[in-house]
Coordinates of C-alpha atoms in Angstrom, one line a residue:
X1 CA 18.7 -26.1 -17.9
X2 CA 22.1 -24.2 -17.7
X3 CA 20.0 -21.0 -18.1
X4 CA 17.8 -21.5 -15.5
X5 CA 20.4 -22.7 -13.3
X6 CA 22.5 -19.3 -13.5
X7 CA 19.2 -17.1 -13.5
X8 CA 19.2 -18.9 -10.0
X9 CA 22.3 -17.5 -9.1
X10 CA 21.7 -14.6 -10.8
X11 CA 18.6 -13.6 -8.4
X12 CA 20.3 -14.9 -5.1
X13 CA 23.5 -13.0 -5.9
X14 CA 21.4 -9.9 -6.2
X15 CA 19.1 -10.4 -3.0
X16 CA 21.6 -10.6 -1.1
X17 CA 23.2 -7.2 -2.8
X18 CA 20.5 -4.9 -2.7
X19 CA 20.8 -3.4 0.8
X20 CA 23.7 -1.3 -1.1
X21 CA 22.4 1.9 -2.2
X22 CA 21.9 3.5 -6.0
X23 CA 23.7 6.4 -5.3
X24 CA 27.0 7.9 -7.3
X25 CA 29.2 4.8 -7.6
X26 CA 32.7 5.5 -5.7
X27 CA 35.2 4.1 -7.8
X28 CA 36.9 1.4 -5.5
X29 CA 41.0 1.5 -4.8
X30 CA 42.8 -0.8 -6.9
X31 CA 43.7 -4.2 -5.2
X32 CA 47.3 -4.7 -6.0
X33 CA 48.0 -7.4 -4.2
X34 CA 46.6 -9.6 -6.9
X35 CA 49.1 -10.8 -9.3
X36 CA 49.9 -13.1 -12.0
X37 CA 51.5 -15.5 -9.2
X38 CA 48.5 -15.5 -7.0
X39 CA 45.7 -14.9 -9.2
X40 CA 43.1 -18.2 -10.6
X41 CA 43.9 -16.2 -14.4
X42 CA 46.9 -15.4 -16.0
X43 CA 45.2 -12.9 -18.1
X44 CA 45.5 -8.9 -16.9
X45 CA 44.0 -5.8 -19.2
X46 CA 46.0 -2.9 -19.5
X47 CA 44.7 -0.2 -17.5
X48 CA 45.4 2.3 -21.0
X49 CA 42.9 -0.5 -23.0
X50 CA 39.6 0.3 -20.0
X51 CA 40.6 4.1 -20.0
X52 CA 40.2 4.1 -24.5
X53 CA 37.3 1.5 -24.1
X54 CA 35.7 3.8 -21.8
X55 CA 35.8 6.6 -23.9
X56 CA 35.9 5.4 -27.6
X57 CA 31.9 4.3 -25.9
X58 CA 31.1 7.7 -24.3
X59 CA 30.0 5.3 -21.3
X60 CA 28.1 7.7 -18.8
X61 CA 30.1 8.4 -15.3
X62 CA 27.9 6.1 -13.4
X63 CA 28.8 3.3 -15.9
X64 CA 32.6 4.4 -16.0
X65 CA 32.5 4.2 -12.7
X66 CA 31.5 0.7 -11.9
X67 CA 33.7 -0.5 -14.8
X68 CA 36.7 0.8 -13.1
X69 CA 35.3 0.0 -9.6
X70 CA 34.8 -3.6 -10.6
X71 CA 38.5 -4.1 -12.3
X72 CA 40.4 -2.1 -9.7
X73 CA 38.4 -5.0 -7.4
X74 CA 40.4 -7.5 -9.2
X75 CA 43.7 -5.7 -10.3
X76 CA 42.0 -6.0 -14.1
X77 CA 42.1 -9.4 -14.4
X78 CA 40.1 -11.0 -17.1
X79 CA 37.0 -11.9 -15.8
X80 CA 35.0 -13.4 -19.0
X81 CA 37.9 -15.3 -20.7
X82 CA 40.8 -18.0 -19.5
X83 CA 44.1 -18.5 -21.2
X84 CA 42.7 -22.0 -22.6
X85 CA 39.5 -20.2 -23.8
X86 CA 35.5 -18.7 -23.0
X87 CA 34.3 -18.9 -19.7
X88 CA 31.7 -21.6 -19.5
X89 CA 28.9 -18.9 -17.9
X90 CA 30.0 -16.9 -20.8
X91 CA 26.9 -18.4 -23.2
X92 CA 24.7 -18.6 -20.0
X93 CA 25.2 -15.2 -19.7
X94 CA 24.1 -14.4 -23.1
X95 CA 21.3 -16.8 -23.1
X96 CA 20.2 -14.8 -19.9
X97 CA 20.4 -11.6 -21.9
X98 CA 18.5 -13.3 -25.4
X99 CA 15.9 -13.9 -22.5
X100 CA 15.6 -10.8 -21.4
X101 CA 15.6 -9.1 -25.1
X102 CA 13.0 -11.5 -25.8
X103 CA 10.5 -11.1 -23.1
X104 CA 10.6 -7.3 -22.9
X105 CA 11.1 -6.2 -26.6
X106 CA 14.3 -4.1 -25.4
X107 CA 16.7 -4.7 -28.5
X108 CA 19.2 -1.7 -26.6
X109 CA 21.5 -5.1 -25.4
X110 CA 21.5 -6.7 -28.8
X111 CA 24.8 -7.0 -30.1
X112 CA 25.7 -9.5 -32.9
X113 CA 29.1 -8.3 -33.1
X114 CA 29.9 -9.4 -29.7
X115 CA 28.5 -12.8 -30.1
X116 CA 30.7 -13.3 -33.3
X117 CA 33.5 -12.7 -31.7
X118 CA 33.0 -14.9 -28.4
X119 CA 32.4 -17.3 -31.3
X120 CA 35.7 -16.7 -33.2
X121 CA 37.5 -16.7 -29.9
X122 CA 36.1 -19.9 -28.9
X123 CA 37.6 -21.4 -31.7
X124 CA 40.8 -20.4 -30.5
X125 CA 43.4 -23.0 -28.2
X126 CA 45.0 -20.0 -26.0
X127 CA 44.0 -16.3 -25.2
X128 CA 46.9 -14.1 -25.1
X129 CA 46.1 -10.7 -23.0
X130 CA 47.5 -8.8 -26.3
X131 CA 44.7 -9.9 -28.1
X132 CA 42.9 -6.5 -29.2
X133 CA 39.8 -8.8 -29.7
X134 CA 39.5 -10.6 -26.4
X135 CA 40.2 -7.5 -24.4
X136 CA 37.1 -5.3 -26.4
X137 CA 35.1 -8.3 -26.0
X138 CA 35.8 -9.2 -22.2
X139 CA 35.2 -4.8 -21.8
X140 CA 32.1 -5.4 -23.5
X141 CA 30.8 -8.5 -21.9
X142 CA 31.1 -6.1 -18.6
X143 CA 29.2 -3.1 -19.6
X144 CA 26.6 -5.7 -21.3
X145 CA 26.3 -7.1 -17.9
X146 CA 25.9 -3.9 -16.0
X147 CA 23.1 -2.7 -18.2
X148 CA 21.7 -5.7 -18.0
X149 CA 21.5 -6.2 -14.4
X150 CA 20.4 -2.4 -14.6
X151 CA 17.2 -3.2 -16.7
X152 CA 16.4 -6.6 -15.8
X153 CA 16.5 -6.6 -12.2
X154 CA 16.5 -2.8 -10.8
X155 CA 13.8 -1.8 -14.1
X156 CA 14.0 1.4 -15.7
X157 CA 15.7 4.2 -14.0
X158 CA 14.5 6.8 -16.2
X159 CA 11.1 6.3 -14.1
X160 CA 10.5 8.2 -11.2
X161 CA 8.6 6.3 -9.1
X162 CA 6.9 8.6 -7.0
X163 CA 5.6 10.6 -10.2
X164 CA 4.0 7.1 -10.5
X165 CA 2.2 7.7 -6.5
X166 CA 4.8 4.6 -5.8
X167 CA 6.1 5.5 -2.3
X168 CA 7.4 2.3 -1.4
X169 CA 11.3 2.2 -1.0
X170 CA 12.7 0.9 -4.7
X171 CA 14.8 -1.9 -4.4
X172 CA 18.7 -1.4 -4.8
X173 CA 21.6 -3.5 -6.4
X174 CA 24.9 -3.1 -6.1
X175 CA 26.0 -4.5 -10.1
X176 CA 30.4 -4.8 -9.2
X177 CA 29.1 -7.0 -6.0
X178 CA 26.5 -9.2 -8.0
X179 CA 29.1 -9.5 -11.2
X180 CA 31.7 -10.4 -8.4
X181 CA 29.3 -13.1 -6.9
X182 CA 28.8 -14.4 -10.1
X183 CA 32.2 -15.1 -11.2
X184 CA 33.5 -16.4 -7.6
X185 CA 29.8 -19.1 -7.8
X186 CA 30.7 -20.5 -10.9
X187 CA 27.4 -21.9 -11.6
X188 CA 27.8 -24.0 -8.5
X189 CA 25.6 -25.5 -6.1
X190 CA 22.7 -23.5 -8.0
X191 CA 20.2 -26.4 -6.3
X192 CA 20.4 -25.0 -2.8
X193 CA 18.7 -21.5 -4.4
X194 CA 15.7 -20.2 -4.7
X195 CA 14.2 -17.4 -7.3
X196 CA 15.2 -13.8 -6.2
X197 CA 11.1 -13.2 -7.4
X198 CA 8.7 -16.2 -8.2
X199 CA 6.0 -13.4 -9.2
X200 CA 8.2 -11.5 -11.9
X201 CA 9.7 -15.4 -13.2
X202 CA 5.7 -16.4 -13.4
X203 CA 4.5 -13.5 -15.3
X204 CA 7.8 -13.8 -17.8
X205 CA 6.7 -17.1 -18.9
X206 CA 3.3 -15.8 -19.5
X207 CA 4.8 -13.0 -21.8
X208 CA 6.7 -16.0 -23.4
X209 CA 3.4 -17.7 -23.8
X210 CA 1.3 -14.5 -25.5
X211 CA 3.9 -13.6 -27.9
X212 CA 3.8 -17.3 -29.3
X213 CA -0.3 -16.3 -29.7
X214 CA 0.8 -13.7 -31.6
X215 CA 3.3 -14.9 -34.1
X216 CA 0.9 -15.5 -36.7
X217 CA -0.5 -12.1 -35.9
X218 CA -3.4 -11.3 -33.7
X219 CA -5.9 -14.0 -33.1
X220 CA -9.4 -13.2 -33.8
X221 CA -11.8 -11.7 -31.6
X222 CA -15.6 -12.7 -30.8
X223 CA -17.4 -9.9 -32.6
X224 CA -20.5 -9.9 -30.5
X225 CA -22.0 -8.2 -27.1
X226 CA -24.7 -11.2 -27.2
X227 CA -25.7 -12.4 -23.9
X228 CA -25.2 -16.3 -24.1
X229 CA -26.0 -18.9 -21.6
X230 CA -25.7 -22.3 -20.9
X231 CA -28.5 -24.2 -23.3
X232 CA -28.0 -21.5 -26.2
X233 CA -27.1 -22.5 -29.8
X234 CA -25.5 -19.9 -31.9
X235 CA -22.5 -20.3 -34.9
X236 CA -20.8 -17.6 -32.6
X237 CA -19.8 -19.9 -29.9
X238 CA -17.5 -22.0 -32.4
X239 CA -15.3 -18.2 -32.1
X240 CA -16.3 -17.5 -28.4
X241 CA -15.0 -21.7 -27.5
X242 CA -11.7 -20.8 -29.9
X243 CA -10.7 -17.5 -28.3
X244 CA -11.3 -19.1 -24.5
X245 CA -9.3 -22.2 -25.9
X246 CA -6.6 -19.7 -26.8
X247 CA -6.3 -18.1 -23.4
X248 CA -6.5 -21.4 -21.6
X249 CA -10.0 -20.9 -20.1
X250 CA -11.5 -23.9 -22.1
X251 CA -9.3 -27.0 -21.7
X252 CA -9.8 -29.0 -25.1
X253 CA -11.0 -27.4 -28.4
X254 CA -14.7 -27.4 -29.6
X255 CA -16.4 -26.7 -32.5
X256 CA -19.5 -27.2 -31.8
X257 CA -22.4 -24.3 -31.7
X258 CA -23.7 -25.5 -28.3
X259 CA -23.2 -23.8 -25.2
X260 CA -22.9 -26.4 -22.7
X261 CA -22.1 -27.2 -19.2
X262 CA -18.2 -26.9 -20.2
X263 CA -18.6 -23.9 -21.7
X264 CA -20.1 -22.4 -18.2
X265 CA -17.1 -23.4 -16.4
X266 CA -15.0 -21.6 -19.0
X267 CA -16.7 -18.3 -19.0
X268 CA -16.6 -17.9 -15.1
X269 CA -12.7 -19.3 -15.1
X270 CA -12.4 -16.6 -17.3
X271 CA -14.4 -14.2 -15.4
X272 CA -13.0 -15.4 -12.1
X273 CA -9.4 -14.3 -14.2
X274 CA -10.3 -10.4 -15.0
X275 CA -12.2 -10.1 -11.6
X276 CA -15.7 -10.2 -12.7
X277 CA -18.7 -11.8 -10.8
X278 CA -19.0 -15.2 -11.9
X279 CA -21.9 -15.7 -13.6
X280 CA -20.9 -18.2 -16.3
X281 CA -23.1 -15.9 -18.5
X282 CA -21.5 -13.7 -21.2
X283 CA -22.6 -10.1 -21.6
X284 CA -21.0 -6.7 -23.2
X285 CA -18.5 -6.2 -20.5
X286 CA -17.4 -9.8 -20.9
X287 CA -16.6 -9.4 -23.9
X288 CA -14.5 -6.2 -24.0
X289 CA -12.2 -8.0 -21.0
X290 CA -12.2 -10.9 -23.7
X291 CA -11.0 -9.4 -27.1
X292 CA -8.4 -7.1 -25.1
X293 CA -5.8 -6.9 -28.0
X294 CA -3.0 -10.2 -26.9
X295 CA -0.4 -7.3 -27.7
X296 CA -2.0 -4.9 -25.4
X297 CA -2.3 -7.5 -22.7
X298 CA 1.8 -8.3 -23.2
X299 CA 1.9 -4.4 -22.3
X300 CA 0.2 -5.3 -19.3
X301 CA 2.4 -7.8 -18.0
X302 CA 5.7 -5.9 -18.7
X303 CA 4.4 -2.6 -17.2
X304 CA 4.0 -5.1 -14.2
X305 CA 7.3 -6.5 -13.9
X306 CA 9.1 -3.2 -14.0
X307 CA 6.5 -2.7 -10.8
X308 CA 7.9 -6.1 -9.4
X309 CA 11.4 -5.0 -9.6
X310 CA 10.7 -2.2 -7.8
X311 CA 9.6 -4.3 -4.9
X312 CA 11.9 -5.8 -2.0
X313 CA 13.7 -8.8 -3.5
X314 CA 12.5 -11.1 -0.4
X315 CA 9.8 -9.7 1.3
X316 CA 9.5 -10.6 5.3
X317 CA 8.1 -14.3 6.1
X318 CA 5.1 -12.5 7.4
X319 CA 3.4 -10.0 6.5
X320 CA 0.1 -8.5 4.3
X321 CA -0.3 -7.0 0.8
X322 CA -2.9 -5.0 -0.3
X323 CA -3.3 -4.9 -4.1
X324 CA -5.8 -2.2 -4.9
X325 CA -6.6 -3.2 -8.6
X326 CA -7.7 -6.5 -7.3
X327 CA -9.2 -4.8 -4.4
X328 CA -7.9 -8.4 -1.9
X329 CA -5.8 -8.2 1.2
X330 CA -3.1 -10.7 1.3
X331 CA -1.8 -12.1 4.4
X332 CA 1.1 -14.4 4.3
X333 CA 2.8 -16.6 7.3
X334 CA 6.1 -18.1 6.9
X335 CA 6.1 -17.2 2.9
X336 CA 2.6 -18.8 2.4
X337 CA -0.2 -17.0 1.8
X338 CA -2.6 -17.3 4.8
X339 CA -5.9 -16.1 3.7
X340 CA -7.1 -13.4 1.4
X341 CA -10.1 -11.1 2.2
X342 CA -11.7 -8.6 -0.2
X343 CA -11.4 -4.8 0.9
X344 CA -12.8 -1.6 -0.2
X345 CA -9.9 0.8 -1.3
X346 CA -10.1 4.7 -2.4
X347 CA -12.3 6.4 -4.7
X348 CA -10.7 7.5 -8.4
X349 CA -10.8 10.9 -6.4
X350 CA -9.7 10.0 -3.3
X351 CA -6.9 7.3 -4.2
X352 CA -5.2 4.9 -1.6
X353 CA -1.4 5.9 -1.8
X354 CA 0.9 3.2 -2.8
X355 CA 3.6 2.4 0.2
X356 CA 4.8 0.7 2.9
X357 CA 4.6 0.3 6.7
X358 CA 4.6 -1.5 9.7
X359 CA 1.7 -2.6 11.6
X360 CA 2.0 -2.4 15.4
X361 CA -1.8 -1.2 17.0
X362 CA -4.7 -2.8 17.3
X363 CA -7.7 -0.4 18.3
X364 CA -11.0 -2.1 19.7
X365 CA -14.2 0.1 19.7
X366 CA -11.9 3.6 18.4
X367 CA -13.7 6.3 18.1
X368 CA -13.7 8.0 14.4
X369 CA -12.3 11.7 14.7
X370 CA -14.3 13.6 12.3
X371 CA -11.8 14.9 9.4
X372 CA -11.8 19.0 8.6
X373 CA -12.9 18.4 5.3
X374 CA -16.3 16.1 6.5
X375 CA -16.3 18.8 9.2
X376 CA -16.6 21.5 7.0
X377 CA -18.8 20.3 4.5
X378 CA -21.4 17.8 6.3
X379 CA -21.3 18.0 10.1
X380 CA -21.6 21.8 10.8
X381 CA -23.7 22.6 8.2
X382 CA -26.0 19.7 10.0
X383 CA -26.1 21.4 13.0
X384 CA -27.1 24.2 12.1
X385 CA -30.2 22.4 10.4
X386 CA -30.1 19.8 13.5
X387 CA -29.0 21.0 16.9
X388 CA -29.6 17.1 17.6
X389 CA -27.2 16.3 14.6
X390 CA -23.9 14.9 17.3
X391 CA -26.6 12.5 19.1
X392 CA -28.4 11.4 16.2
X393 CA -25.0 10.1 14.6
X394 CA -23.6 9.3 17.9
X395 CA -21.0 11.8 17.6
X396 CA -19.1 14.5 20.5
X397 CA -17.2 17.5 20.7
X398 CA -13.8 17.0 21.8
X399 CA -12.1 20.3 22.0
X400 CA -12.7 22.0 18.3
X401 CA -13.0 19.2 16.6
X402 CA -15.8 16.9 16.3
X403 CA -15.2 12.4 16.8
X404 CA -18.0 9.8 17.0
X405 CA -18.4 7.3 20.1
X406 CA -17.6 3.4 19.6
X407 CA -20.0 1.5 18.7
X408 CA -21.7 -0.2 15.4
X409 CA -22.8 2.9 13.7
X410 CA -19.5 4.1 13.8
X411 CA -18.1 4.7 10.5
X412 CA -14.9 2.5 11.4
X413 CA -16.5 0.1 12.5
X414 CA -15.9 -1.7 15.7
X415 CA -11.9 -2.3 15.2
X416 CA -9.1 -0.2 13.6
X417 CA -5.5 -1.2 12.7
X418 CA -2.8 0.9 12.6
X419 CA 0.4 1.3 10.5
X420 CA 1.8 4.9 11.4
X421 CA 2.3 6.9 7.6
X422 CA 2.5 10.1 6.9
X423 CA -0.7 9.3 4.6
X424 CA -3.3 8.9 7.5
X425 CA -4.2 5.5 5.7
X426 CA -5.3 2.4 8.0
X427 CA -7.4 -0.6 8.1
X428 CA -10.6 -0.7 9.6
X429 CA -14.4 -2.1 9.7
X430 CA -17.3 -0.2 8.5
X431 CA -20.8 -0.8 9.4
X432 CA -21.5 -0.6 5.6
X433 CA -21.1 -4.1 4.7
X434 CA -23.0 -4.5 1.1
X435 CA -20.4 -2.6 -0.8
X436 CA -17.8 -5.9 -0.5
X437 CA -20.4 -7.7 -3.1
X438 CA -19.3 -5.0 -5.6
X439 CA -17.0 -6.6 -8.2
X440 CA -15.2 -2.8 -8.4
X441 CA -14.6 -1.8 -4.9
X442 CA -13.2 1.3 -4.7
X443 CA -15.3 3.9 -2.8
X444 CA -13.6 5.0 0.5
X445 CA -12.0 8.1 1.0
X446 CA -8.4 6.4 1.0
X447 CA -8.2 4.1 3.7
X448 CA -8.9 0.3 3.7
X449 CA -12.3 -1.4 4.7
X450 CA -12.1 -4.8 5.7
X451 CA -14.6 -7.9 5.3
X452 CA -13.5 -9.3 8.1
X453 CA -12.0 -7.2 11.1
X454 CA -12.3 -10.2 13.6
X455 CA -10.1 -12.6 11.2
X456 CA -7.5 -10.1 11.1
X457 CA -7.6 -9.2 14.8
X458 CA -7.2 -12.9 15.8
X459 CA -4.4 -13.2 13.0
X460 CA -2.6 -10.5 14.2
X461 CA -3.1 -11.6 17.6
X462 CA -2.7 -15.1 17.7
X463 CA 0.8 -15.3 19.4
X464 CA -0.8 -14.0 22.2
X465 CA -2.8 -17.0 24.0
X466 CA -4.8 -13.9 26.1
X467 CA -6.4 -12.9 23.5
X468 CA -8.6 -15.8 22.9
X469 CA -11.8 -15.6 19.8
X470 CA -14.0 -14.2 22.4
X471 CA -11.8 -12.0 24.3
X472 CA -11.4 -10.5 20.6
X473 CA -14.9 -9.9 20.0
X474 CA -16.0 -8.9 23.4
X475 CA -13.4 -5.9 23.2
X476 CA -14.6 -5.1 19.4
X477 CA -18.3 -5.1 21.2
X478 CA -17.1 -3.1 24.6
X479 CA -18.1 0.3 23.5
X480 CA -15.1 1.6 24.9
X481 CA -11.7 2.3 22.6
X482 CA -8.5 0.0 23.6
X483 CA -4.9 -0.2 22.0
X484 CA -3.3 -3.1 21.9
X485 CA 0.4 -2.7 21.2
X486 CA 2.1 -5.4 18.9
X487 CA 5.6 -5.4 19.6
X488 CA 8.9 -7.0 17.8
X489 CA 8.2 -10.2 16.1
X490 CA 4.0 -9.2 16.0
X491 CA 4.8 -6.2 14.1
X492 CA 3.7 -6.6 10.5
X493 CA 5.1 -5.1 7.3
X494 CA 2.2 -4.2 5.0
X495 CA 3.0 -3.6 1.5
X496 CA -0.1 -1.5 -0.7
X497 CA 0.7 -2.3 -3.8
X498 CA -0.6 -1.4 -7.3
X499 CA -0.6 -4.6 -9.7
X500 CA -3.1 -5.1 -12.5
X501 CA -1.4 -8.5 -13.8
X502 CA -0.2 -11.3 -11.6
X503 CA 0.4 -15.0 -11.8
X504 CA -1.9 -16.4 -8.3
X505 CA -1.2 -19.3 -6.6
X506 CA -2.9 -21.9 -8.9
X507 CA -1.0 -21.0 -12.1
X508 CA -4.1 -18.4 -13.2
X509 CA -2.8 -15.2 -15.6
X510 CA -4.8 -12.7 -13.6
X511 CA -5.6 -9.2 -15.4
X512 CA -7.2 -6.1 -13.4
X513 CA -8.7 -2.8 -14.5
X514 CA -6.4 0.0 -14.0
X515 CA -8.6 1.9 -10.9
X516 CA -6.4 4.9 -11.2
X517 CA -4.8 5.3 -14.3
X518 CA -1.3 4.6 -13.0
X519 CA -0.8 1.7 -16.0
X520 CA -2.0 4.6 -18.4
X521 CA 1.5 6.5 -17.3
X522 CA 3.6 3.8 -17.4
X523 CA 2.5 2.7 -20.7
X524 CA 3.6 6.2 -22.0
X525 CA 6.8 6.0 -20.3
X526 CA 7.9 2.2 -21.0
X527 CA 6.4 2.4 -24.8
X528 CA 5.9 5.7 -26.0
X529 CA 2.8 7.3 -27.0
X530 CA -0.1 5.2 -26.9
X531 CA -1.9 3.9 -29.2
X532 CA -4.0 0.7 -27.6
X533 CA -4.6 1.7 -24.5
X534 CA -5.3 -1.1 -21.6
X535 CA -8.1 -1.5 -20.1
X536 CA -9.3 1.0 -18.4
X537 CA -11.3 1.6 -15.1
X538 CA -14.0 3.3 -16.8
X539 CA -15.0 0.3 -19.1
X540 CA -16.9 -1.0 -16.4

């Protein structure tokens, strides 16, 4: 309980850090109006003991630096150890950092020395300041924190991001300022906070969960492509009903051949899980998403919360997320999700970037202004074959470039929303409806189709008691464009995100093929070469 307390204060320490940017750390002037008379520790390092510590490690500058940033704060006092003993959030801390080790298979903060000597000191009545072994230990207990803090909450900073295509800002922490928060909390009145990040807490516990599958090594797969239905007999079920036991699709164990009505409901919660249709009806693609390696889908997770860290640590109240693996739009309203819809997103070839933005137009009836590339290669060459090309496809000159009018055929639709990027990416209809009942949906040329237009028109709108249902869909049907401008509280962020594992709101483990190989790369940068890749977006 005392763990999850302080991870608590731990996350709401950081949120409320991580405006503070990652740059060079300045190393802050020492506070010497803290004494041994007005200070809540009698216990001061010698400045000589940081300076050896410092270098007898080779700590890096950035690492020196927040060292001797964070004691000059305090004028060196201890910070990890009292006269009369260990500081109580001294085994939380370390709990907090077995955790982490744990979860993500980083042994870099393992350090059994350490913990034998916070044992030995613990033993001890009173902590004098001389004592060699305290001070390495309290040294040590800092830089332990820092990297921790480091790789647990701001994720790997050997990654670069936007190799990754991730263009949305990475989140920043400030580690002197959370330590500092920390140590002034106490472990206090942890009940009044929240989780810095339910997602990346949700998907932990489901890494917790698989490597307890795995400690007896990997559990067998169903070695069959058979299609099965409900009413089929076949001494393969007894595996299929053990391996959807194992992965919580089928609630009690069966071992019966029979493949019954409980059965069906297991298949499609499993299909339902890895974004298949939900047939209820096994086939070979069900099966590869089924015998996915348990230590390739751990991969999977982790790859996924070091994404996680790189998001905001409190995202707005409102506001919409597009993840393209699941190929769903997300709309939330005061921190609950709203609705979802499904969306088409970008071709392999011609990828939706991932980023961030602001919503702030609504476009009724827009006209579609031809791109140079669709220009080039289809509409002039149709002219020339078709003087009557523009009318036939309801399209105009407008000065040397080429748009088509409002209305249904156009290729946006009847309604457009805009987010202003440097990635001309937007959300809009399309008059091609029948690619949403595609269980893989990504075929546009990089912006975002919508289901349902009209939902999100009256969502965005529905401050505004002008713009009534019908009002909405008359200006959708006018045949003549309109912006509407959404101003300061109506502006919505919009977050495109990239997330092929995900905890949803019912407690599911969700899994998602990797559309554009971006899990591929981090999979080589996290772990190494690969050797058991994830599932891909070609094993459709």
């Amino acid at each position: 309980m005392k763990k999850i307390a302080l991870f608590i204060v731990l996350a709401i320490a950081g949120a409320a850090c991580r405006q503070t940017s990652e740059k060079k750390t300045e190393i802050a002037v020492r506070d010497t109006t803290i004494t041994v008379e007005n200070s809540f520790t009698e216990l001061f390092i010698d400045t000589t003991a940081l300076a050896s510590y410092t270098t007898a490690h080779a700590l890096g500058d950035s690492l020196n630096a927040k060292l001797r940033s964070f004691y000059n704060h305090r004028n060196y006092q201890f910070a990890w150890f009292f006269p009369d003993g260990v500081a109580e959030f001294v085994p939380i801390f370390q709990s907090l950092r077995n955790d982490y080790i744990h979860y993500s298979g980083d042994s870099s903060l393992y350090n059994p020395t350490l913990d034998k000597t916070i044992d030995s000191l613990s033993q001890l009545k009173k902590i004098s300041p001389d004592n060699a072994l305290a001070v390495n230990a309290e040294l040590t207990l800092t830089e332990q924190f820092f990297r921790y803090t480091d790789l647990a909450y701001s994720g790997d900073h050997k990654i670069n991001t936007q190799e990754l295509n991730w263009f949305i800002p990475r989140r920043k922490l400030n580690p002197e300022v959370f330590l500092d928060s920390l140590l002034k909390n106490k472990g206090q009145n942890v009940a009044a906070y929240e989780p810095v990040n339910r997602h990346y807490n949700l998907l932990k516990q489901k890494v917790l969960q698989y490597y307890a599958l795995t400690k007896n090594g990997e559990p067998d797969t169903v070695g069959t492509n058979k299609k099965f239905r409900e009413g089929d007999r076949d001494t393969l079920l007894v595996t299929l009903k053990a391996r959807l036991h194992l992965l919580g699709d089928l609630p009690e164990p069966d071992s019966t051949p029979i493949f019954d009505t409980t059965l069906t409901n297991a298949v499609r919660h499993f299909q339902q899980r890895v974004g298949q249709k939900q047939t209820g009806v096994t086939g070979p693609a069900f099966f590869k998403e089924l015998n996915v390696p348990i230590a390739s889908r751990i991969r999977q997770m982790l790859i996924n919360m070091e994404r996680i860290r790189w998001m905001p640590a409190a995202p707005p109240t409102d506001y919409i997320l597009v993840n393209i693996p699941e190929f769903t739009l997300h709309a939330y309203e005061d921190g609950k999700l709203s609705f979802d819809m499904v969306v088409v997103v970008g071709s392999e070839a011609n990828s939706t970037v991932i980023f961030s933005g602001t919503l702030n137009q609504v476009v009724f009836s827009p006209y579609w202004n031809v791109p140079a590339s669709i220009l080039k290669k289809e509409v002039l060459p149709g002219i020339k074959k078709n003087p009557n090309y523009l009318a036939r496809h309801n399209m105009e000159w407008n000065g040397g470039s080429v748009r088509q009018k409002p209305g249904k055929s156009n290729s946006l639709g009847l309604v457009k929303f805009l987010f202003p990027n440097s990635y001309s990416i937007y959300f809009h209809d399309t008059p091609s409806k029948s690619l949403f009942k595609e269980s893989q949906r990504a075929f546009s040329h990089g912006c975002i189709r919508l289901s349902e237009p009209k939902k999100m028109a009256e969502w965005l709108l529905r401050r505004d008691s002008t713009w009534t249902s019908e009002k909405i869909t008359a200006a959708m049907n006018a045949g003549k464009e309109k912006y509407v401008r959404l101003r300061g509280k109506n502006e919505m962020p919009v977050f495109i995100g990239y997330f092929t594992s995900w905890v949803d709101q019912h407690g599911n483990l969700q899994f998602r093929k990797d559309v554009y190989g971006h899990d591929r790369k981090m999979e080589e940068r996290l772990f190494g070469p690969v050797k058991m890749p994830i599932a891909q977006a070609t094993d459709r």
